[in-house]
mmCIF file of C-alpha atoms and ligand atoms in Angstrom:
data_model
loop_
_atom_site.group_PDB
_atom_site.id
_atom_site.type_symbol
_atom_site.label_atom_id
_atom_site.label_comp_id
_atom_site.label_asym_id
_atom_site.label_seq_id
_atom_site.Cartn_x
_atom_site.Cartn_y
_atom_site.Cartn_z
ATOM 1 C CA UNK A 23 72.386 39.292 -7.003
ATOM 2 C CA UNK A 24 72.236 37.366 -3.779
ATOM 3 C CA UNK A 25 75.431 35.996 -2.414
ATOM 4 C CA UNK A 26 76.296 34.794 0.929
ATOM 5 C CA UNK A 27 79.760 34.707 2.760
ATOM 6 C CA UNK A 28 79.523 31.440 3.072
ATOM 7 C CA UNK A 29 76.818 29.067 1.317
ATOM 8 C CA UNK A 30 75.484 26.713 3.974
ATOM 9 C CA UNK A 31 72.336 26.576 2.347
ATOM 10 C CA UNK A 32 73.172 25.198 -0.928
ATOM 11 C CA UNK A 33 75.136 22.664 0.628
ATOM 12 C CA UNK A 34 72.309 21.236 2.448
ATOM 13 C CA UNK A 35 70.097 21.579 -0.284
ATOM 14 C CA UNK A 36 72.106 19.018 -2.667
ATOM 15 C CA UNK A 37 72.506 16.111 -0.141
ATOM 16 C CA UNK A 38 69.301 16.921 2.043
ATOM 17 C CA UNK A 39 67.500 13.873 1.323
ATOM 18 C CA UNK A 40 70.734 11.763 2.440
ATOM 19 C CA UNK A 41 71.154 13.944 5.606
ATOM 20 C CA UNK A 42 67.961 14.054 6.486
ATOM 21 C CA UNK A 43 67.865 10.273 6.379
ATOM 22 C CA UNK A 44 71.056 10.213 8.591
ATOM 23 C CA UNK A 45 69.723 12.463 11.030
ATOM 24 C CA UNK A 46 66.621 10.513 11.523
ATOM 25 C CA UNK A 47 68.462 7.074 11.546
ATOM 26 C CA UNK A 48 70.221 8.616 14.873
ATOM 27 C CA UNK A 49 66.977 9.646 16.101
ATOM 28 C CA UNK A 50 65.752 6.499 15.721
ATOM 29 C CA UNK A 51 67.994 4.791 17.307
ATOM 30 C CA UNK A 52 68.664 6.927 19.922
ATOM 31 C CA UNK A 53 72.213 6.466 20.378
ATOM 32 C CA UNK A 54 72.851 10.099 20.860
ATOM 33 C CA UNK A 55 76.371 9.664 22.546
ATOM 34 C CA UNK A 56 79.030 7.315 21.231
ATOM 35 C CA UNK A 57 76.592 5.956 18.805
ATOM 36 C CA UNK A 58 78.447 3.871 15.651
ATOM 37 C CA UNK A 59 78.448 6.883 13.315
ATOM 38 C CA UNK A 60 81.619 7.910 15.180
ATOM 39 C CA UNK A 61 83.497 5.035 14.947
ATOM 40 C CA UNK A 62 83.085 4.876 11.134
ATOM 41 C CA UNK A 63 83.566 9.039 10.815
ATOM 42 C CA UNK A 64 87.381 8.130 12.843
ATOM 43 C CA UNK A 65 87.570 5.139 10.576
ATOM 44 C CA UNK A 66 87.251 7.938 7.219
ATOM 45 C CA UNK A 67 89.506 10.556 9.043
ATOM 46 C CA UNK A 68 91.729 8.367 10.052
ATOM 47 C CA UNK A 69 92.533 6.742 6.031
ATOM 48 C CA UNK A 70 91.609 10.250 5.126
ATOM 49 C CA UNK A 71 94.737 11.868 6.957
ATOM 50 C CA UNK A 72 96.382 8.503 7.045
ATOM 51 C CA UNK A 73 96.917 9.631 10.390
ATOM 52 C CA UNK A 74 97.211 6.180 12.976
ATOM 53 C CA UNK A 75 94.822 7.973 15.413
ATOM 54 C CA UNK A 76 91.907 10.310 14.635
ATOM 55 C CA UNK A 77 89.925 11.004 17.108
ATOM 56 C CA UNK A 78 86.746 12.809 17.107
ATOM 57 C CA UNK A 79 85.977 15.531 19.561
ATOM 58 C CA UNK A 80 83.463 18.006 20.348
ATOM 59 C CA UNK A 81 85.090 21.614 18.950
ATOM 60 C CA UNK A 82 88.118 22.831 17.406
ATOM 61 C CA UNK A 83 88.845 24.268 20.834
ATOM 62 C CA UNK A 84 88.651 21.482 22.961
ATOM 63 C CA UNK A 85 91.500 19.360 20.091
ATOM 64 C CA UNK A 86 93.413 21.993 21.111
ATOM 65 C CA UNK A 87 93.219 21.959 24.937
ATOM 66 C CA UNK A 88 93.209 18.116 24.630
ATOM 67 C CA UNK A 89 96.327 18.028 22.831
ATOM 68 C CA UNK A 90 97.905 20.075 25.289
ATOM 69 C CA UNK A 91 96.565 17.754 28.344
ATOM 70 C CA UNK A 92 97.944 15.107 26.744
ATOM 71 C CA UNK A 93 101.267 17.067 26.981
ATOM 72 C CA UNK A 94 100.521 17.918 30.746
ATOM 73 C CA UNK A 95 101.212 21.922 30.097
ATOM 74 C CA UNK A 96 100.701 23.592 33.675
ATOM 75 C CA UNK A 97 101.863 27.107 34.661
ATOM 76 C CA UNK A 98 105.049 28.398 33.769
ATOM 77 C CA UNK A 99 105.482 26.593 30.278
ATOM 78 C CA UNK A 100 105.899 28.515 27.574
ATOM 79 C CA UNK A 101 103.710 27.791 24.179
ATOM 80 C CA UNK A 102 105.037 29.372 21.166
ATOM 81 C CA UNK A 103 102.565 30.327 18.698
ATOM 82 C CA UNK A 104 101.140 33.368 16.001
ATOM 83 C CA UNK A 105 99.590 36.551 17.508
ATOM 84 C CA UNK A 106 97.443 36.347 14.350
ATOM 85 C CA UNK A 107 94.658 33.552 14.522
ATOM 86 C CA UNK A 108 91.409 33.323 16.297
ATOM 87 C CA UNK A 109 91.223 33.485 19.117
ATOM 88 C CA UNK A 110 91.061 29.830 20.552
ATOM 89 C CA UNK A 111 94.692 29.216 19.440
ATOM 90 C CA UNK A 112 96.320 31.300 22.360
ATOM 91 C CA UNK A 113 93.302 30.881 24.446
ATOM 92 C CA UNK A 114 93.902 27.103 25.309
ATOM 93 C CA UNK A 115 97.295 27.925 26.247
ATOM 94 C CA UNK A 116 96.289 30.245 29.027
ATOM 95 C CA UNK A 117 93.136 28.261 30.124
ATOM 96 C CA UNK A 118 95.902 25.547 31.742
ATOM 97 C CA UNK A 119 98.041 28.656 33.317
ATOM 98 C CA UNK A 120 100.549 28.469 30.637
ATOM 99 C CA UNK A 121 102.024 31.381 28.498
ATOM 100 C CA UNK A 122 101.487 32.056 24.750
ATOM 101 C CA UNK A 123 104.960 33.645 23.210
ATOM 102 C CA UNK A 124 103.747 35.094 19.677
ATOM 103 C CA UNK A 125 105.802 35.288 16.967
ATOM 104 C CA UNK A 126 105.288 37.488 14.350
ATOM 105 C CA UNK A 127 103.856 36.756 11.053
ATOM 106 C CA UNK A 128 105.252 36.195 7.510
ATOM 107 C CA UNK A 129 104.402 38.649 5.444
ATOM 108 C CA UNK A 130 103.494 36.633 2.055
ATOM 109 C CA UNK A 131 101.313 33.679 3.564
ATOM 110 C CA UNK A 132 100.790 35.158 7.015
ATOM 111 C CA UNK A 133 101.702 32.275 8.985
ATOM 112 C CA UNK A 134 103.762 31.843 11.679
ATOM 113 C CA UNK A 135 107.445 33.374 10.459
ATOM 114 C CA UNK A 136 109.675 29.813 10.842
ATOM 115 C CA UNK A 137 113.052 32.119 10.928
ATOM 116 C CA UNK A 138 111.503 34.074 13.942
ATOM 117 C CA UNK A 139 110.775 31.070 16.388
ATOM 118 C CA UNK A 140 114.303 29.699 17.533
ATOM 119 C CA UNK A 141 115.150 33.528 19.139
ATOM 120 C CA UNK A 142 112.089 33.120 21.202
ATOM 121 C CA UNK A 143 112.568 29.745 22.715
ATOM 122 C CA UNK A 144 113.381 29.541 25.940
ATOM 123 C CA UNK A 145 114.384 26.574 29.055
ATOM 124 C CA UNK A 146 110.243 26.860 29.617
ATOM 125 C CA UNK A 147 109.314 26.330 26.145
ATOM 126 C CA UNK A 148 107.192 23.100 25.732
ATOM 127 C CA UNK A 149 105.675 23.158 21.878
ATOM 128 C CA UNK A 150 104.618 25.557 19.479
ATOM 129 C CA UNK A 151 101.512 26.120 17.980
ATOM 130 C CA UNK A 152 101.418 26.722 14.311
ATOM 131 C CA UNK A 153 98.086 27.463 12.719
ATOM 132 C CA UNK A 154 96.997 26.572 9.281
ATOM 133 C CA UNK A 155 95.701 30.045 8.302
ATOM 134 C CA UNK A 156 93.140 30.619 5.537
ATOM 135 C CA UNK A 157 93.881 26.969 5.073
ATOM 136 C CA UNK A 158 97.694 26.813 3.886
ATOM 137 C CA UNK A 159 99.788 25.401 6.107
ATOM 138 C CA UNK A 160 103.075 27.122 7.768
ATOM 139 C CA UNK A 161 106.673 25.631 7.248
ATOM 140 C CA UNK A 162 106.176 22.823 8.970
ATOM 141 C CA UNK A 163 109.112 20.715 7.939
ATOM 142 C CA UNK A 164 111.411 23.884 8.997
ATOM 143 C CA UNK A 165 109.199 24.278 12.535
ATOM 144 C CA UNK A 166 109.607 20.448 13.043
ATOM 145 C CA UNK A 167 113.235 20.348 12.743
ATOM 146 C CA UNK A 168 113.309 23.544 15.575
ATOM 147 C CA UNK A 169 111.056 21.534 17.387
ATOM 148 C CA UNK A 170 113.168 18.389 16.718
ATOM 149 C CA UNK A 171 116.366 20.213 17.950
ATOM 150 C CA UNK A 172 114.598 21.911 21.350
ATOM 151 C CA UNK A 173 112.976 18.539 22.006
ATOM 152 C CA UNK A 174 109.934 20.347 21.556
ATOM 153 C CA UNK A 175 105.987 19.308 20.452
ATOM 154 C CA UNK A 176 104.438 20.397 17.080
ATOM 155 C CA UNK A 177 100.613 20.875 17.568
ATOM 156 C CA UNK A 178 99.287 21.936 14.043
ATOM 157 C CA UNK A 179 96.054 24.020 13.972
ATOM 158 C CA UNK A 180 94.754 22.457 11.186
ATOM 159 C CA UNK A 181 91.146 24.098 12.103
ATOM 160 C CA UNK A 182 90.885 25.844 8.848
ATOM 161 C CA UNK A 183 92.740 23.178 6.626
ATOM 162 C CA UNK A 184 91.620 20.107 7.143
ATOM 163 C CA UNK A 185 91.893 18.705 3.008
ATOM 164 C CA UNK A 186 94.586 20.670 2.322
ATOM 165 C CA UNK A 187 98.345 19.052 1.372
ATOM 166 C CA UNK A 188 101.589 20.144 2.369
ATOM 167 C CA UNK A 189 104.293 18.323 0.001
ATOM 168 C CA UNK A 190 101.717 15.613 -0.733
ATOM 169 C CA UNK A 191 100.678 15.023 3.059
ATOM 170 C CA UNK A 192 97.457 16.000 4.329
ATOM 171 C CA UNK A 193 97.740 18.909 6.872
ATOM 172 C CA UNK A 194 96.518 17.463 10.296
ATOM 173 C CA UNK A 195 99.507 14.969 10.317
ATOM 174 C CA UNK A 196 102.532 17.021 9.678
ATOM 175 C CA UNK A 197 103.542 17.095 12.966
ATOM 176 C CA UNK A 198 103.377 15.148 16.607
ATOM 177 C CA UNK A 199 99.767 16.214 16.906
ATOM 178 C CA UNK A 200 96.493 18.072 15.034
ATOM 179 C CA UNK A 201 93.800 19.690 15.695
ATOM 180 C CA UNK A 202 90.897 20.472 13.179
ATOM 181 C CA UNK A 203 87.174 22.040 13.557
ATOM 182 C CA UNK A 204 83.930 21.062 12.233
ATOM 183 C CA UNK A 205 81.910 24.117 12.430
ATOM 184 C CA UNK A 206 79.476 25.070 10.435
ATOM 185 C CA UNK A 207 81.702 27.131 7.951
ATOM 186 C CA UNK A 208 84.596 25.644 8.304
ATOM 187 C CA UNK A 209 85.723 23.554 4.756
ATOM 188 C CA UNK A 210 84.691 20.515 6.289
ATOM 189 C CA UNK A 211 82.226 21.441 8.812
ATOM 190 C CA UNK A 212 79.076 19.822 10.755
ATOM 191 C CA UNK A 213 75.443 21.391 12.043
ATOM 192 C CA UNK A 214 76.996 22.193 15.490
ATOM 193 C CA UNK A 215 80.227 22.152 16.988
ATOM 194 C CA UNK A 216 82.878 19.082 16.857
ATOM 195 C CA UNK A 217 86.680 18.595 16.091
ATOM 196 C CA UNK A 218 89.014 15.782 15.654
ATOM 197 C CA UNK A 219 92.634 15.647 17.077
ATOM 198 C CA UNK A 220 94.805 13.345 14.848
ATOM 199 C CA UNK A 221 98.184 11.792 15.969
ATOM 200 C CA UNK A 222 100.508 8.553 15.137
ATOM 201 C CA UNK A 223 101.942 8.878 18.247
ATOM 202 C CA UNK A 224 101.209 5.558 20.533
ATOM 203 C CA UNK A 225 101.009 7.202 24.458
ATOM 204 C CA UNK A 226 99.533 10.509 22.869
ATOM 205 C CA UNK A 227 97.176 8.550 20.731
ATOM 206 C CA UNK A 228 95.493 6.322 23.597
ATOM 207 C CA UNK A 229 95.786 9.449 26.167
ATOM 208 C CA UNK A 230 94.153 12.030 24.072
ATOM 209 C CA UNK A 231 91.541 9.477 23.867
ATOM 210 C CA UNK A 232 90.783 8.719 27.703
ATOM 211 C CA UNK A 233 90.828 12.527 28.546
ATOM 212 C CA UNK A 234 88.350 13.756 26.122
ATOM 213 C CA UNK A 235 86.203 11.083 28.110
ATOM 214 C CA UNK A 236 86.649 12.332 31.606
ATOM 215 C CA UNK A 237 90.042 10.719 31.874
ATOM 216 C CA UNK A 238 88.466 7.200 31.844
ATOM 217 C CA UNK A 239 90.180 3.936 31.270
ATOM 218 C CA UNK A 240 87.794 1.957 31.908
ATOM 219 C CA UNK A 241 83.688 2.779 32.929
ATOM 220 C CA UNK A 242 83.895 5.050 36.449
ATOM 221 C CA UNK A 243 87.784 4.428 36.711
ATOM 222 C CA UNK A 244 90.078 7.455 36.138
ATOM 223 C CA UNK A 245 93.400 7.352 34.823
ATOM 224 C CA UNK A 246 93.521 11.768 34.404
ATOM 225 C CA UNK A 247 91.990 14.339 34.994
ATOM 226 C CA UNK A 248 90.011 14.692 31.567
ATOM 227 C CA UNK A 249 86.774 16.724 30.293
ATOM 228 C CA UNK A 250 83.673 16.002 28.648
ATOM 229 C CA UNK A 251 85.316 16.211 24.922
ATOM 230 C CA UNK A 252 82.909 14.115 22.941
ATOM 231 C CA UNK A 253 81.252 14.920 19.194
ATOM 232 C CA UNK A 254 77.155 14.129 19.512
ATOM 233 C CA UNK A 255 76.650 11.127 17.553
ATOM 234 C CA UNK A 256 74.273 13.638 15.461
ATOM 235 C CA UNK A 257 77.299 15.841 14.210
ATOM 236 C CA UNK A 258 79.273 12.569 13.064
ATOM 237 C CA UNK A 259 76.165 11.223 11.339
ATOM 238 C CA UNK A 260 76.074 14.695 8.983
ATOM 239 C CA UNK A 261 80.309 14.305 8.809
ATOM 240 C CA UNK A 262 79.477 11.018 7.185
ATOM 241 C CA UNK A 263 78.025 11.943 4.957
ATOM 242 C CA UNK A 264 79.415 15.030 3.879
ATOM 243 C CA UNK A 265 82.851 13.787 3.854
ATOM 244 C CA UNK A 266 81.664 11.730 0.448
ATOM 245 C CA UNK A 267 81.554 14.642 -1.338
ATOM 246 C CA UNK A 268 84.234 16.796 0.226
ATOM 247 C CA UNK A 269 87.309 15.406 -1.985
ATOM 248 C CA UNK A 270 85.217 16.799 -4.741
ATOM 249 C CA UNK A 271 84.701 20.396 -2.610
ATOM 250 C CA UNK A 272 88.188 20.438 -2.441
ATOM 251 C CA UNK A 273 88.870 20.378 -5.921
ATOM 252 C CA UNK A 274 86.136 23.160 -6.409
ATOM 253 C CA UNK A 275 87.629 25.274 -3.519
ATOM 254 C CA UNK A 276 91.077 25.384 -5.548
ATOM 255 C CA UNK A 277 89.337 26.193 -8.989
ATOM 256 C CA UNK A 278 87.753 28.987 -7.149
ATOM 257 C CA UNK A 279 89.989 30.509 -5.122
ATOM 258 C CA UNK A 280 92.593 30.371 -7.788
ATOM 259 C CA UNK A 281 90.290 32.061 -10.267
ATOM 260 C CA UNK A 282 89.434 34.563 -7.926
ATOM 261 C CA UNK A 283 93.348 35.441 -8.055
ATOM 262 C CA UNK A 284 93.630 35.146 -11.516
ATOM 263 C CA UNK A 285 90.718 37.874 -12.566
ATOM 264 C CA UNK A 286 92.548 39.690 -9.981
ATOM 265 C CA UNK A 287 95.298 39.752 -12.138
ATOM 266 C CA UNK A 288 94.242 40.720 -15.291
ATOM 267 C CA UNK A 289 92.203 43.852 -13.895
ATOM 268 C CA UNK A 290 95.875 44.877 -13.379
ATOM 269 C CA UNK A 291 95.071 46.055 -9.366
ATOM 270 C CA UNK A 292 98.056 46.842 -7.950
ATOM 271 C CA UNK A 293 96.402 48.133 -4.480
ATOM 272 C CA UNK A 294 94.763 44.327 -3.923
ATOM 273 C CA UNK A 295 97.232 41.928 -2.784
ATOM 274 C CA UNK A 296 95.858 38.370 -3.283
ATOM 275 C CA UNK A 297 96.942 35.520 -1.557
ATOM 276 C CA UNK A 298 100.079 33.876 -1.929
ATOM 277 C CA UNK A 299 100.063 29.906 -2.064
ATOM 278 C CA UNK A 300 103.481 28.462 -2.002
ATOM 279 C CA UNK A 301 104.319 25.440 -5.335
ATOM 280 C CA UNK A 302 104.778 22.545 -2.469
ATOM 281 C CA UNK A 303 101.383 23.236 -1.101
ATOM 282 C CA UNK A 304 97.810 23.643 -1.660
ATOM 283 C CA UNK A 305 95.408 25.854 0.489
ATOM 284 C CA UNK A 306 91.471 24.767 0.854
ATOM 285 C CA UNK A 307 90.410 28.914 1.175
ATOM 286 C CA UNK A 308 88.658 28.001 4.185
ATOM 287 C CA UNK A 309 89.060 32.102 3.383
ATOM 288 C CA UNK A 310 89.644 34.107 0.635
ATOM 289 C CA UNK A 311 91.455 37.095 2.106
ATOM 290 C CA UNK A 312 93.226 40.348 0.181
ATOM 291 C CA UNK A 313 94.587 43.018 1.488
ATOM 292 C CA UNK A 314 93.194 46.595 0.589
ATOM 293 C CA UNK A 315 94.990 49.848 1.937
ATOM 294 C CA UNK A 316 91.557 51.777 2.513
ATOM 295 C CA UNK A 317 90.133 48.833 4.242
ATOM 296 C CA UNK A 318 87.007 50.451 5.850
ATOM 297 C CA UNK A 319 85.363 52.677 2.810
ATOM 298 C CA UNK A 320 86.212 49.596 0.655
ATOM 299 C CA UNK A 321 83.948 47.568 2.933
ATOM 300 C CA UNK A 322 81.812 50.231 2.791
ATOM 301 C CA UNK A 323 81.434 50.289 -0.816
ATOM 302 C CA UNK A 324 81.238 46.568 -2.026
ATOM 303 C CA UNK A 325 79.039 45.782 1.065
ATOM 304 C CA UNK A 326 76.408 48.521 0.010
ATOM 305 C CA UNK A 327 76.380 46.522 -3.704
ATOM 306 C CA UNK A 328 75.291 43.096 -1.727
ATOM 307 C CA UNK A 329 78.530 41.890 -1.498
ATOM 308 C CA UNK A 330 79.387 40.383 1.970
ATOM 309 C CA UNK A 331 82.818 40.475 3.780
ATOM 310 C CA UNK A 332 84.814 39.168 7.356
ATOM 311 C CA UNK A 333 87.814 40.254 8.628
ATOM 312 C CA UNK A 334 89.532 37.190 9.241
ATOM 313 C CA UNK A 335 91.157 38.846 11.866
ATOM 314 C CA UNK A 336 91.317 42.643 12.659
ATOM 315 C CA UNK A 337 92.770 42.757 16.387
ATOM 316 C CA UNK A 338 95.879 40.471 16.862
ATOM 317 C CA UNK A 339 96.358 38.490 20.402
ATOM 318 C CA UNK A 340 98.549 40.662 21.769
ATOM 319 C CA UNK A 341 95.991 43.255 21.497
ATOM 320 C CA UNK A 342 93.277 41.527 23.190
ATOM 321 C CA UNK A 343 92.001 42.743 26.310
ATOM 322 C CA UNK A 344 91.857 39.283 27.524
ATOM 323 C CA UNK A 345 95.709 39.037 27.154
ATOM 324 C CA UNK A 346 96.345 42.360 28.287
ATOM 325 C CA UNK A 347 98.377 40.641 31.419
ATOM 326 C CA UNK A 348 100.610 39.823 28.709
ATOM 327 C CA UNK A 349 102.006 43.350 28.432
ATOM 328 C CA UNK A 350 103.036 42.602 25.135
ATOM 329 C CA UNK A 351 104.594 45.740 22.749
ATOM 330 C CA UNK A 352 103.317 45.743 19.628
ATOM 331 C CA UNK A 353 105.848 46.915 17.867
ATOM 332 C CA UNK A 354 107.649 44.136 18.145
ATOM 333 C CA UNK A 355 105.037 42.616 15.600
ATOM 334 C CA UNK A 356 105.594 44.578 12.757
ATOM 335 C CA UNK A 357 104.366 42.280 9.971
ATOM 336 C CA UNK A 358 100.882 41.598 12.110
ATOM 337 C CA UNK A 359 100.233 45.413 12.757
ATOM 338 C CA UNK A 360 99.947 45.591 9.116
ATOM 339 C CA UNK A 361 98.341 43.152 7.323
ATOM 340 C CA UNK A 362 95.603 43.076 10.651
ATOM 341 C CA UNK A 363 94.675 46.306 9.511
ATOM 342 C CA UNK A 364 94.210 45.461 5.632
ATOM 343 C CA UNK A 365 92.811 42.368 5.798
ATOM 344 C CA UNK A 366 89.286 41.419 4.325
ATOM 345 C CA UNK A 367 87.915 37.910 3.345
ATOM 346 C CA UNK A 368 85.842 37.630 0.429
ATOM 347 C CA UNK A 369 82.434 35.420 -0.297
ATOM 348 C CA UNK A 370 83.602 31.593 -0.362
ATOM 349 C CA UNK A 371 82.529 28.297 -0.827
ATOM 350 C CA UNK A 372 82.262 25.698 -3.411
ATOM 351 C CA UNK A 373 79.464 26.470 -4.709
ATOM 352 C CA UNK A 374 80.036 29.961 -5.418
ATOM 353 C CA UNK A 375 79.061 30.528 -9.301
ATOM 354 C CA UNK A 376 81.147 32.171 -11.664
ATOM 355 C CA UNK A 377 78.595 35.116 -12.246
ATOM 356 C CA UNK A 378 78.713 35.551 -8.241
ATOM 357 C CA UNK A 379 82.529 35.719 -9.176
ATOM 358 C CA UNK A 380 82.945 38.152 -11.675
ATOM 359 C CA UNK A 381 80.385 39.986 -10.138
ATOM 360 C CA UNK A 382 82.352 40.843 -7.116
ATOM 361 C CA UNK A 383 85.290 41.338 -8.880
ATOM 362 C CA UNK A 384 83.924 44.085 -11.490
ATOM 363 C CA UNK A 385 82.680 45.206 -8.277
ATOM 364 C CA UNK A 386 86.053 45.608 -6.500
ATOM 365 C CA UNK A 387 88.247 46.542 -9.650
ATOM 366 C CA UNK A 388 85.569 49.465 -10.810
ATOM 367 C CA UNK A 389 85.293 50.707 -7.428
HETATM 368 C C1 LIG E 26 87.759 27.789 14.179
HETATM 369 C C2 LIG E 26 89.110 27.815 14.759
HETATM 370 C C3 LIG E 26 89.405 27.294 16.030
HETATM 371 C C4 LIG E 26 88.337 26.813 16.977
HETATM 372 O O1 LIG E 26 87.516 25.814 16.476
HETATM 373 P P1 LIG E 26 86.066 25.592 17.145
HETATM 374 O O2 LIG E 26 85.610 24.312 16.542
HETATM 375 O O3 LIG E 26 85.220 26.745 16.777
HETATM 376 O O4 LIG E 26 86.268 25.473 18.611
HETATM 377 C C5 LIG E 26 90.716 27.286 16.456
HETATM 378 N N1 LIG E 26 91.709 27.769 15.683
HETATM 379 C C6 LIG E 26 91.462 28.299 14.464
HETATM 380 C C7 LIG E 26 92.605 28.794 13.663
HETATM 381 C C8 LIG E 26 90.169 28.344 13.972
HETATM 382 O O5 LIG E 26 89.926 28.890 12.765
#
């Protein structure tokens, strides 16, 4: 049986003739940068999210580093965040000379632990960073009121949950700012790189937008020091139209990922822990991650019998060589140490067919 991690493919395939028309209607017209498909893809984000500003941007990365801009971060600040995300999360932070303080994870949804921030705030702490894992959202409302109480910003990483609710509000604007990503495999994701930062706040709103164009207010006049932060016209043409058919993706994501927990379940396997969604919110699976004790021979095995796997993410931050200035302990990270070394994602995406399903579950529970 042929499965893939992640089913670009047969994504394309269903909607190519409408793509393929989009893509040449940019080509045609050859409005390659700041063409009209991006005002109409911020229009749809924007009611999407109901968010009062969405702005679309060229990576998941760059929302990040925007949003942070906007906040004019500079050396000595202090960004609270997870140790257990990709890497772009604490990455940003650093890139404008200012210093990621991780806090460690929970150990049912492995987001940031809410009860663990307020010890590690200190008179240089300017906003924390909570990312979206997997696609569930974190505590926000409990982070917020921290935040709310330190007078400091709430960026959410909403890079792998854009779709996904959090007590009937769409992740992205739970909080003072978000960021999301449109790669590839992300749930909703383009045929390049591209983002969208999403705020209702009226000075962060208008100044995200001028710095992800060079800081412009007007044509060659310069309010801030900005970057090149724009989405090709191309990627918001394919957005378009994919974001027609994502509500419907979404709804296939939850069947899937909550099937996948309950077969799971009934095979009884008490050394697979499957995720953990909590009743006020819903997660899109951007992965579907377990945890397995033998991690490496049970790669090993269900890899050699076609089935694919990620580690979504095996080395934590404050392990990085990158970050290695941090001097960090680990031990003070118990929760991370652990579930970094028995975490595996499994094949997802909407499309995924219940005989791909069961197959790699008979697969796991016989193993
Ligand atoms: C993908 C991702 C990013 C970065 O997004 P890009 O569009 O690839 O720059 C940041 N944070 C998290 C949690 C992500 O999963």
């Amino acid at each position: 049986m042929q499965i893939n991690f992640i089913d670009l493919k047969q994504q394309y395939e269903r909607h190519k003739d409408e793509i393929n028309q989009a893509l040449s209607s940019v080509l045609e017209s050859t409005a390659f940068i700041m063409g009209p498909d991006i005002a109409k893809l911020e229009q749809s984000l924007s009611l999407f999210t109901d968010s009062k500003y969405a702005m679309a941007c060229s990576s998941g990365t760059d929302a990040l580093l925007l949003s942070l801009m906007a906040l004019d971060i500079k050396p000595g600040d202090e960004i609270i965040t997870t140790p257990f995300s990709f890497m772009a999360t604490a990455e940003v932070i650093c890139l404008l000379g200012a210093t990621p303080v991780f806090v460690d994870i929970d150990p049912e949804t492995y987001n940031i632990d809410a009860s663990l921030i307020e010890a590690k705030i200190s008179k240089n702490t300017k906003a924390i960073i909570p990312v979206s894992l997997y696609g569930q959202c974190a505590d926000m409302d409990e982070i917020n009121d921290i935040a709310e109480r330190y007078k400091l910003t709430v960026i959410e990483d909403a890079c792998q949950s854009f779709g996904a609710e959090y007590k009937g509000r769409k992740s992205g604007n739970l909080s003072t700012i978000g960021c999301t990503s449109f790669f590839p495999s992300k749930p909703l994701g383009c045929y390049g790189d591209g983002g969208a930062i999403f705020t209702n706040d009226d000075e962060l709103g208008p100044k995200i937008r001028m710095l992800l164009g060079h800081g412009q207010v007007e044509r060659y006049r310069h309010r801030y020091i900005g970057i090149n932060g724009r989405i090709d016209t191309i990627q918001a043409a394919v957005l378009n139209v994919k974001m027609k058919y994502f509500p419907d993706e979404i709804l296939e994501r939850h069947a899937i990922g909550k099937r996948y927990s309950e077969l799971f379940q009934q095979a009884n396997q008490e050394q697979i822990i499957t995720p953990m969604i909590k009743d006020d919110r819903t997660s899109v699976y951007a992965q579907y991650s377990i945890r397995v004790k033998d991690r490496d021979a049970f790669i090993k095995h269900i890899q050699s019998l076609g089935i694919p796997t990620a580690v979504h993410y095996p080395i934590p931050m404050y392990r990085q060589e990158a970050l290695s200035y941090l001097q960090i302990n680990p031990n003070e990270y118990p929760v991370t140490e652990v579930v970094s070394r028995e975490i595996v994602s499994l094949p997802m995406s909407p499309y995924l067919t219940r005989e791909q399903q069961d197959y790699i579950v008979e697969s796991i529970v016989n193993r």
